[in-house]
Amino acid sequence: MNRREFGQLAVSASLAHTLPSASAQPVTGPSKQRFSVMLWVLEKQAPFDRCLEIVADAGYQGVELTGQFRKWSSTEMQRVIAKMHSLGLVFDLLSGVKVGFAQPEATAAFLPTIAELLNFCKDLESPQINLRSGNRVDGVERSVQHAAAVENLKRAADLAAAAQVQIVIEPIDPLEAPKEYLNSVTEGFEIVREVASPQVKVLYDFYHEQRAYGNLIEKLEKNVDLVGLVHIADVPGRHEPGTGEIDYANIYRKLAELKYTKFATMEFYPTGEPVGALKKARLEALQAMGLG
């Protein structure tokens, strides 16, 4: 993509909307901590609208999507937004970009996909997008993919800044995605430091990091300024906190100590009735943070 084409994308994104950044969202409700649910974990149990109602009934403020919106007509999108407003919910994050930011051969296709997702952010009033690295490329040195990740994210950051949208990049553990390039928050933080833009942060998914590497709290302490979002599920099984090996009470206490007030997102399969499981997870987090 040449400079002129890139400039046109930036202008388009700038004109598209003027949303507040994720970190600048107003804090509402009884505490400074906001909670969200990644909706895909509920969609096997209930239709889409009922999933939204479950999230609201459990006392959450946010909902995260993984591309469901791509199938919606403009009429359906307006209906969903009206439903969200009626439930007091916001879409705090959108995912669904298929082009990885660490794939050098896909660089020309990467920025247009970002511009497209930023337009969905306008329609769905979302201040944040989630990006994945894509797979390792056979025959390409890891350093080359790392450099491509930094350069692609720098350009994406310019588009996101014009649209006032935050980017978070998500490492996926190698047990779940053996071919994924970015599989640890350690390199995620390195990439974000090199990008050096306030628009780009790391999505710290404790479930993914625990499965492959552990040492969750030390990495959180050292890099909290680069964390744009946290995702929560226990290991093994991706169920609610307390069902596995992660000491979430300590993690929540550390988040409170570090003054983390961005969204904390539950991305687990409830082992019981979903409203009750989600509500219990939220209240236990607040209690551990000293906010309950």
mmCIF file of C-alpha atoms in Angstrom:
data_model
loop_
_atom_site.group_PDB
_atom_site.id
_atom_site.type_symbol
_atom_site.label_atom_id
_atom_site.label_comp_id
_atom_site.label_asym_id
_atom_site.label_seq_id
_atom_site.Cartn_x
_atom_site.Cartn_y
_atom_site.Cartn_z
ATOM 1 C CA MET A 1 0.000 0.000 0.000
ATOM 2 C CA ASN A 2 1.462 3.371 -0.992
ATOM 3 C CA ARG A 3 1.429 6.519 1.128
ATOM 4 C CA ARG A 4 -1.490 8.044 -0.749
ATOM 5 C CA GLU A 5 -3.663 4.966 -0.251
ATOM 6 C CA PHE A 6 -2.732 4.837 3.405
ATOM 7 C CA GLY A 7 -3.592 8.509 3.809
ATOM 8 C CA GLN A 8 -6.994 7.933 2.254
ATOM 9 C CA LEU A 9 -7.657 5.138 4.735
ATOM 10 C CA ALA A 10 -6.674 7.373 7.636
ATOM 11 C CA VAL A 11 -8.933 10.177 6.455
ATOM 12 C CA SER A 12 -11.801 7.732 5.974
ATOM 13 C CA ALA A 13 -11.355 6.379 9.485
ATOM 14 C CA SER A 14 -11.132 9.874 10.919
ATOM 15 C CA LEU A 15 -14.369 10.929 9.281
ATOM 16 C CA ALA A 16 -16.095 7.695 10.238
ATOM 17 C CA HIS A 17 -16.646 8.539 13.883
ATOM 18 C CA THR A 18 -15.388 10.199 17.024
ATOM 19 C CA LEU A 19 -15.671 7.599 19.752
ATOM 20 C CA PRO A 20 -13.868 7.960 23.087
ATOM 21 C CA SER A 21 -10.971 5.586 23.545
ATOM 22 C CA ALA A 22 -11.463 2.460 25.655
ATOM 23 C CA SER A 23 -9.320 3.882 28.445
ATOM 24 C CA ALA A 24 -11.341 7.101 28.424
ATOM 25 C CA GLN A 25 -14.736 5.458 28.800
ATOM 26 C CA PRO A 26 -16.650 6.881 31.770
ATOM 27 C CA VAL A 27 -16.799 4.659 34.835
ATOM 28 C CA THR A 28 -20.343 3.876 35.837
ATOM 29 C CA GLY A 29 -22.081 1.645 38.357
ATOM 30 C CA PRO A 30 -21.312 0.924 42.014
ATOM 31 C CA SER A 31 -17.540 0.460 41.554
ATOM 32 C CA LYS A 32 -14.696 1.652 39.372
ATOM 33 C CA GLN A 33 -14.250 -1.830 37.897
ATOM 34 C CA ARG A 34 -16.222 -2.732 34.780
ATOM 35 C CA PHE A 35 -17.005 -6.269 33.668
ATOM 36 C CA SER A 36 -17.767 -7.753 30.285
ATOM 37 C CA VAL A 37 -18.567 -11.117 28.730
ATOM 38 C CA MET A 38 -17.152 -12.549 25.501
ATOM 39 C CA LEU A 39 -20.437 -13.626 23.990
ATOM 40 C CA TRP A 40 -19.296 -16.693 22.058
ATOM 41 C CA VAL A 41 -19.033 -18.713 25.277
ATOM 42 C CA LEU A 42 -22.813 -18.388 25.766
ATOM 43 C CA GLU A 43 -24.067 -18.745 22.206
ATOM 44 C CA LYS A 44 -24.267 -22.552 22.307
ATOM 45 C CA GLN A 45 -26.664 -22.255 25.240
ATOM 46 C CA ALA A 46 -29.042 -19.563 24.046
ATOM 47 C CA PRO A 47 -30.011 -17.366 21.068
ATOM 48 C CA PHE A 48 -28.162 -14.078 20.616
ATOM 49 C CA ASP A 49 -30.760 -11.821 22.256
ATOM 50 C CA ARG A 50 -31.091 -14.139 25.245
ATOM 51 C CA CYS A 51 -27.291 -14.097 25.624
ATOM 52 C CA LEU A 52 -27.439 -10.303 25.938
ATOM 53 C CA GLU A 53 -30.151 -10.639 28.569
ATOM 54 C CA ILE A 54 -28.041 -13.160 30.506
ATOM 55 C CA VAL A 55 -25.122 -10.714 30.576
ATOM 56 C CA ALA A 56 -27.349 -7.875 31.790
ATOM 57 C CA ASP A 57 -29.136 -10.050 34.359
ATOM 58 C CA ALA A 58 -25.743 -11.013 35.813
ATOM 59 C CA GLY A 59 -24.915 -7.327 36.401
ATOM 60 C CA TYR A 60 -22.328 -6.773 33.671
ATOM 61 C CA GLN A 61 -21.738 -3.594 31.682
ATOM 62 C CA GLY A 62 -20.080 -4.881 28.496
ATOM 63 C CA VAL A 63 -20.340 -7.438 25.710
ATOM 64 C CA GLU A 64 -17.587 -8.530 23.314
ATOM 65 C CA LEU A 65 -18.165 -9.914 19.823
ATOM 66 C CA THR A 66 -16.093 -12.119 17.518
ATOM 67 C CA GLY A 67 -17.590 -11.170 14.161
ATOM 68 C CA GLN A 68 -21.297 -11.929 14.564
ATOM 69 C CA PHE A 69 -22.044 -8.417 13.277
ATOM 70 C CA ARG A 70 -20.723 -9.202 9.797
ATOM 71 C CA LYS A 71 -23.961 -11.044 8.998
ATOM 72 C CA TRP A 72 -26.269 -8.263 10.165
ATOM 73 C CA SER A 73 -28.214 -5.975 7.870
ATOM 74 C CA SER A 74 -28.368 -2.269 8.756
ATOM 75 C CA THR A 75 -31.868 -2.854 10.138
ATOM 76 C CA GLU A 76 -30.684 -5.720 12.325
ATOM 77 C CA MET A 77 -27.730 -3.664 13.541
ATOM 78 C CA GLN A 78 -30.050 -0.850 14.613
ATOM 79 C CA ARG A 79 -32.290 -3.351 16.376
ATOM 80 C CA VAL A 80 -29.345 -4.851 18.264
ATOM 81 C CA ILE A 81 -28.092 -1.428 19.343
ATOM 82 C CA ALA A 82 -31.566 -0.552 20.616
ATOM 83 C CA LYS A 83 -31.601 -3.839 22.548
ATOM 84 C CA MET A 84 -28.190 -3.066 24.046
ATOM 85 C CA HIS A 85 -29.324 0.396 25.121
ATOM 86 C CA SER A 86 -32.448 -1.024 26.722
ATOM 87 C CA LEU A 87 -30.315 -3.447 28.745
ATOM 88 C CA GLY A 88 -27.746 -0.815 29.753
ATOM 89 C CA LEU A 89 -24.948 -2.613 27.908
ATOM 90 C CA VAL A 90 -22.140 -1.510 25.585
ATOM 91 C CA PHE A 91 -20.043 -3.384 23.062
ATOM 92 C CA ASP A 92 -16.640 -2.815 24.630
ATOM 93 C CA LEU A 93 -14.659 -4.805 22.042
ATOM 94 C CA LEU A 94 -14.995 -6.192 18.513
ATOM 95 C CA SER A 95 -12.908 -8.999 17.018
ATOM 96 C CA GLY A 96 -13.027 -10.620 13.620
ATOM 97 C CA VAL A 97 -10.102 -9.431 11.472
ATOM 98 C CA LYS A 98 -8.940 -12.466 9.486
ATOM 99 C CA VAL A 99 -5.614 -11.004 8.328
ATOM 100 C CA GLY A 100 -2.837 -11.414 10.895
ATOM 101 C CA PHE A 101 -0.634 -8.454 11.802
ATOM 102 C CA ALA A 102 2.536 -10.600 11.825
ATOM 103 C CA GLN A 103 2.179 -12.022 8.315
ATOM 104 C CA PRO A 104 4.553 -10.135 5.979
ATOM 105 C CA GLU A 105 2.892 -11.436 2.801
ATOM 106 C CA ALA A 106 -0.487 -10.065 3.933
ATOM 107 C CA THR A 107 0.619 -6.520 4.705
ATOM 108 C CA ALA A 108 -1.230 -5.003 1.721
ATOM 109 C CA ALA A 109 -4.503 -6.597 2.852
ATOM 110 C CA PHE A 110 -4.085 -5.798 6.541
ATOM 111 C CA LEU A 111 -4.922 -2.088 6.695
ATOM 112 C CA PRO A 112 -8.133 -2.275 4.631
ATOM 113 C CA THR A 113 -9.431 -4.933 7.024
ATOM 114 C CA ILE A 114 -8.672 -2.610 9.955
ATOM 115 C CA ALA A 115 -10.509 0.250 8.269
ATOM 116 C CA GLU A 116 -13.497 -2.041 7.748
ATOM 117 C CA LEU A 117 -13.567 -3.061 11.416
ATOM 118 C CA LEU A 118 -13.296 0.575 12.483
ATOM 119 C CA ASN A 119 -16.471 1.261 10.518
ATOM 120 C CA PHE A 120 -18.193 -1.500 12.465
ATOM 121 C CA CYS A 121 -16.953 0.209 15.636
ATOM 122 C CA LYS A 122 -18.821 3.320 14.566
ATOM 123 C CA ASP A 123 -22.021 1.397 13.877
ATOM 124 C CA LEU A 124 -21.860 -0.586 17.115
ATOM 125 C CA GLU A 125 -20.457 2.209 19.304
ATOM 126 C CA SER A 126 -17.435 0.128 20.296
ATOM 127 C CA PRO A 127 -14.222 1.843 21.449
ATOM 128 C CA GLN A 128 -11.885 -1.130 21.078
ATOM 129 C CA ILE A 129 -10.810 -3.840 18.607
ATOM 130 C CA ASN A 130 -8.912 -7.071 19.105
ATOM 131 C CA LEU A 131 -6.261 -8.269 16.644
ATOM 132 C CA ARG A 132 -4.430 -11.579 16.317
ATOM 133 C CA SER A 133 -1.029 -12.181 14.786
ATOM 134 C CA GLY A 134 -1.895 -14.946 12.345
ATOM 135 C CA ASN A 135 0.216 -18.046 11.840
ATOM 136 C CA ARG A 136 3.948 -18.525 11.660
ATOM 137 C CA VAL A 137 5.129 -18.492 8.054
ATOM 138 C CA ASP A 138 7.195 -21.460 6.941
ATOM 139 C CA GLY A 139 10.673 -20.481 5.831
ATOM 140 C CA VAL A 140 10.460 -16.974 7.345
ATOM 141 C CA GLU A 141 12.672 -16.030 10.279
ATOM 142 C CA ARG A 142 10.834 -15.136 13.466
ATOM 143 C CA SER A 143 12.623 -11.783 13.523
ATOM 144 C CA VAL A 144 11.079 -10.957 10.137
ATOM 145 C CA GLN A 145 7.576 -11.641 11.396
ATOM 146 C CA HIS A 146 8.268 -9.659 14.558
ATOM 147 C CA ALA A 147 9.368 -6.677 12.467
ATOM 148 C CA ALA A 148 6.298 -7.018 10.235
ATOM 149 C CA ALA A 149 4.095 -7.048 13.348
ATOM 150 C CA VAL A 150 5.608 -3.814 14.610
ATOM 151 C CA GLU A 151 5.350 -2.026 11.271
ATOM 152 C CA ASN A 152 1.789 -3.187 10.558
ATOM 153 C CA LEU A 153 0.623 -2.192 14.031
ATOM 154 C CA LYS A 154 2.231 1.249 13.725
ATOM 155 C CA ARG A 155 0.142 1.908 10.625
ATOM 156 C CA ALA A 156 -2.951 0.391 12.207
ATOM 157 C CA ALA A 157 -2.388 2.647 15.225
ATOM 158 C CA ASP A 158 -2.589 5.707 12.980
ATOM 159 C CA LEU A 159 -5.954 4.560 11.629
ATOM 160 C CA ALA A 160 -7.199 3.728 15.121
ATOM 161 C CA ALA A 161 -6.051 7.080 16.478
ATOM 162 C CA ALA A 162 -7.963 8.914 13.749
ATOM 163 C CA ALA A 163 -11.054 6.909 14.691
ATOM 164 C CA GLN A 164 -10.412 7.222 18.459
ATOM 165 C CA VAL A 165 -10.415 3.443 18.871
ATOM 166 C CA GLN A 166 -8.060 1.328 20.985
ATOM 167 C CA ILE A 167 -6.292 -1.750 19.579
ATOM 168 C CA VAL A 168 -5.440 -4.737 21.757
ATOM 169 C CA ILE A 169 -3.355 -7.635 20.445
ATOM 170 C CA GLU A 170 -4.077 -11.118 21.774
ATOM 171 C CA PRO A 171 -1.519 -13.902 22.237
ATOM 172 C CA ILE A 172 -3.043 -17.409 21.906
ATOM 173 C CA ASP A 173 -1.415 -20.339 23.684
ATOM 174 C CA PRO A 174 0.283 -22.995 21.511
ATOM 175 C CA LEU A 175 -1.924 -25.787 22.866
ATOM 176 C CA GLU A 176 -4.995 -24.119 21.383
ATOM 177 C CA ALA A 177 -3.351 -22.693 18.247
ATOM 178 C CA PRO A 178 -0.051 -24.506 17.519
ATOM 179 C CA LYS A 179 0.654 -22.440 14.396
ATOM 180 C CA GLU A 180 -0.120 -19.003 15.866
ATOM 181 C CA TYR A 181 2.858 -16.624 15.687
ATOM 182 C CA LEU A 182 2.161 -14.662 18.883
ATOM 183 C CA ASN A 183 1.710 -17.140 21.713
ATOM 184 C CA SER A 184 2.877 -15.277 24.826
ATOM 185 C CA VAL A 185 2.268 -11.934 26.490
ATOM 186 C CA THR A 186 6.045 -11.582 26.851
ATOM 187 C CA GLU A 187 6.554 -10.989 23.135
ATOM 188 C CA GLY A 188 3.235 -9.132 22.992
ATOM 189 C CA PHE A 189 4.608 -6.568 25.422
ATOM 190 C CA GLU A 190 7.849 -6.339 23.421
ATOM 191 C CA ILE A 191 5.909 -5.623 20.239
ATOM 192 C CA VAL A 192 3.747 -2.973 21.892
ATOM 193 C CA ARG A 193 6.800 -1.225 23.329
ATOM 194 C CA GLU A 194 8.324 -1.061 19.848
ATOM 195 C CA VAL A 195 5.088 0.200 18.305
ATOM 196 C CA ALA A 196 5.190 2.967 20.929
ATOM 197 C CA SER A 197 1.636 4.164 20.411
ATOM 198 C CA PRO A 198 -0.958 4.703 23.145
ATOM 199 C CA GLN A 199 -3.493 3.201 20.713
ATOM 200 C CA VAL A 200 -1.942 -0.296 20.920
ATOM 201 C CA LYS A 201 -1.981 -2.452 24.047
ATOM 202 C CA VAL A 202 -1.941 -6.143 24.963
ATOM 203 C CA LEU A 203 -4.975 -8.263 25.762
ATOM 204 C CA TYR A 204 -3.715 -10.246 28.760
ATOM 205 C CA ASP A 205 -5.694 -13.490 28.706
ATOM 206 C CA PHE A 206 -4.798 -15.286 31.937
ATOM 207 C CA TYR A 207 -6.211 -18.571 30.632
ATOM 208 C CA HIS A 208 -3.976 -18.641 27.552
ATOM 209 C CA GLU A 209 -0.874 -17.500 29.421
ATOM 210 C CA GLN A 210 -1.316 -20.020 32.247
ATOM 211 C CA ARG A 211 -1.691 -22.960 29.864
ATOM 212 C CA ALA A 212 1.688 -22.374 28.251
ATOM 213 C CA TYR A 213 3.858 -20.297 30.579
ATOM 214 C CA GLY A 214 2.369 -19.374 33.977
ATOM 215 C CA ASN A 215 4.019 -16.688 36.128
ATOM 216 C CA LEU A 216 0.927 -14.540 35.612
ATOM 217 C CA ILE A 217 1.266 -11.933 38.341
ATOM 218 C CA GLU A 218 4.917 -10.981 37.804
ATOM 219 C CA LYS A 219 4.291 -10.275 34.116
ATOM 220 C CA LEU A 220 1.187 -8.276 35.034
ATOM 221 C CA GLU A 221 3.097 -6.172 37.573
ATOM 222 C CA LYS A 222 5.950 -5.365 35.196
ATOM 223 C CA ASN A 223 3.754 -4.472 32.233
ATOM 224 C CA VAL A 224 0.430 -3.209 33.542
ATOM 225 C CA ASP A 225 0.855 0.078 31.667
ATOM 226 C CA LEU A 226 0.738 -1.909 28.426
ATOM 227 C CA VAL A 227 -2.368 -3.933 29.335
ATOM 228 C CA GLY A 228 -5.510 -2.756 27.553
ATOM 229 C CA LEU A 229 -7.825 -5.573 28.611
ATOM 230 C CA VAL A 230 -7.828 -8.776 30.675
ATOM 231 C CA HIS A 231 -9.681 -12.003 29.889
ATOM 232 C CA ILE A 232 -10.642 -14.476 32.584
ATOM 233 C CA ALA A 233 -11.201 -18.243 32.594
ATOM 234 C CA ASP A 234 -9.741 -21.091 34.637
ATOM 235 C CA VAL A 235 -7.401 -23.881 33.600
ATOM 236 C CA PRO A 236 -8.149 -26.617 32.636
ATOM 237 C CA GLY A 237 -11.480 -26.584 30.850
ATOM 238 C CA ARG A 238 -12.042 -22.852 30.347
ATOM 239 C CA HIS A 239 -14.634 -22.680 33.106
ATOM 240 C CA GLU A 240 -15.293 -20.040 35.770
ATOM 241 C CA PRO A 241 -12.660 -19.000 38.335
ATOM 242 C CA GLY A 242 -12.433 -21.492 41.187
ATOM 243 C CA THR A 243 -12.854 -24.565 39.010
ATOM 244 C CA GLY A 244 -9.170 -24.981 38.193
ATOM 245 C CA GLU A 245 -5.603 -24.098 39.077
ATOM 246 C CA ILE A 246 -5.446 -20.294 38.728
ATOM 247 C CA ASP A 247 -5.612 -18.314 41.987
ATOM 248 C CA TYR A 248 -7.864 -15.562 40.718
ATOM 249 C CA ALA A 249 -8.310 -14.013 44.162
ATOM 250 C CA ASN A 250 -4.621 -13.074 44.108
ATOM 251 C CA ILE A 251 -4.865 -11.840 40.526
ATOM 252 C CA TYR A 252 -7.859 -9.647 41.358
ATOM 253 C CA ARG A 253 -6.080 -8.226 44.388
ATOM 254 C CA LYS A 254 -3.075 -7.412 42.228
ATOM 255 C CA LEU A 255 -5.278 -5.739 39.586
ATOM 256 C CA ALA A 256 -6.781 -3.562 42.323
ATOM 257 C CA GLU A 257 -3.334 -2.761 43.741
ATOM 258 C CA LEU A 258 -2.170 -1.738 40.265
ATOM 259 C CA LYS A 259 -5.296 0.430 39.871
ATOM 260 C CA TYR A 260 -6.555 -1.444 36.824
ATOM 261 C CA THR A 261 -10.032 -0.099 35.945
ATOM 262 C CA LYS A 262 -10.425 -1.143 32.317
ATOM 263 C CA PHE A 263 -12.816 -3.941 31.462
ATOM 264 C CA ALA A 264 -12.297 -7.387 32.987
ATOM 265 C CA THR A 265 -13.890 -9.863 30.610
ATOM 266 C CA MET A 266 -15.234 -13.295 31.490
ATOM 267 C CA GLU A 267 -14.521 -15.728 28.668
ATOM 268 C CA PHE A 268 -15.497 -19.015 30.277
ATOM 269 C CA TYR A 269 -18.027 -21.785 29.771
ATOM 270 C CA PRO A 270 -20.332 -21.688 32.816
ATOM 271 C CA THR A 271 -20.541 -25.064 34.536
ATOM 272 C CA GLY A 272 -24.000 -24.281 35.851
ATOM 273 C CA GLU A 273 -26.872 -21.895 35.181
ATOM 274 C CA PRO A 274 -25.209 -19.033 33.263
ATOM 275 C CA VAL A 275 -26.733 -16.002 35.037
ATOM 276 C CA GLY A 276 -25.792 -17.416 38.420
ATOM 277 C CA ALA A 277 -22.292 -18.446 37.310
ATOM 278 C CA LEU A 278 -21.539 -15.063 35.755
ATOM 279 C CA LYS A 279 -22.945 -13.135 38.705
ATOM 280 C CA LYS A 280 -20.921 -15.223 41.160
ATOM 281 C CA ALA A 281 -17.732 -14.644 39.145
ATOM 282 C CA ARG A 282 -18.326 -10.881 39.070
ATOM 283 C CA LEU A 283 -19.120 -10.607 42.786
ATOM 284 C CA GLU A 284 -16.119 -12.722 43.772
ATOM 285 C CA ALA A 285 -13.875 -10.476 41.679
ATOM 286 C CA LEU A 286 -15.267 -7.335 43.323
ATOM 287 C CA GLN A 287 -14.828 -8.827 46.771
ATOM 288 C CA ALA A 288 -11.213 -9.794 46.105
ATOM 289 C CA MET A 289 -10.574 -6.288 44.748
ATOM 290 C CA GLY A 290 -12.008 -4.786 47.921
ATOM 291 C CA LEU A 291 -14.930 -3.319 46.035
ATOM 292 C CA GLY A 292 -17.675 -5.767 47.011
#
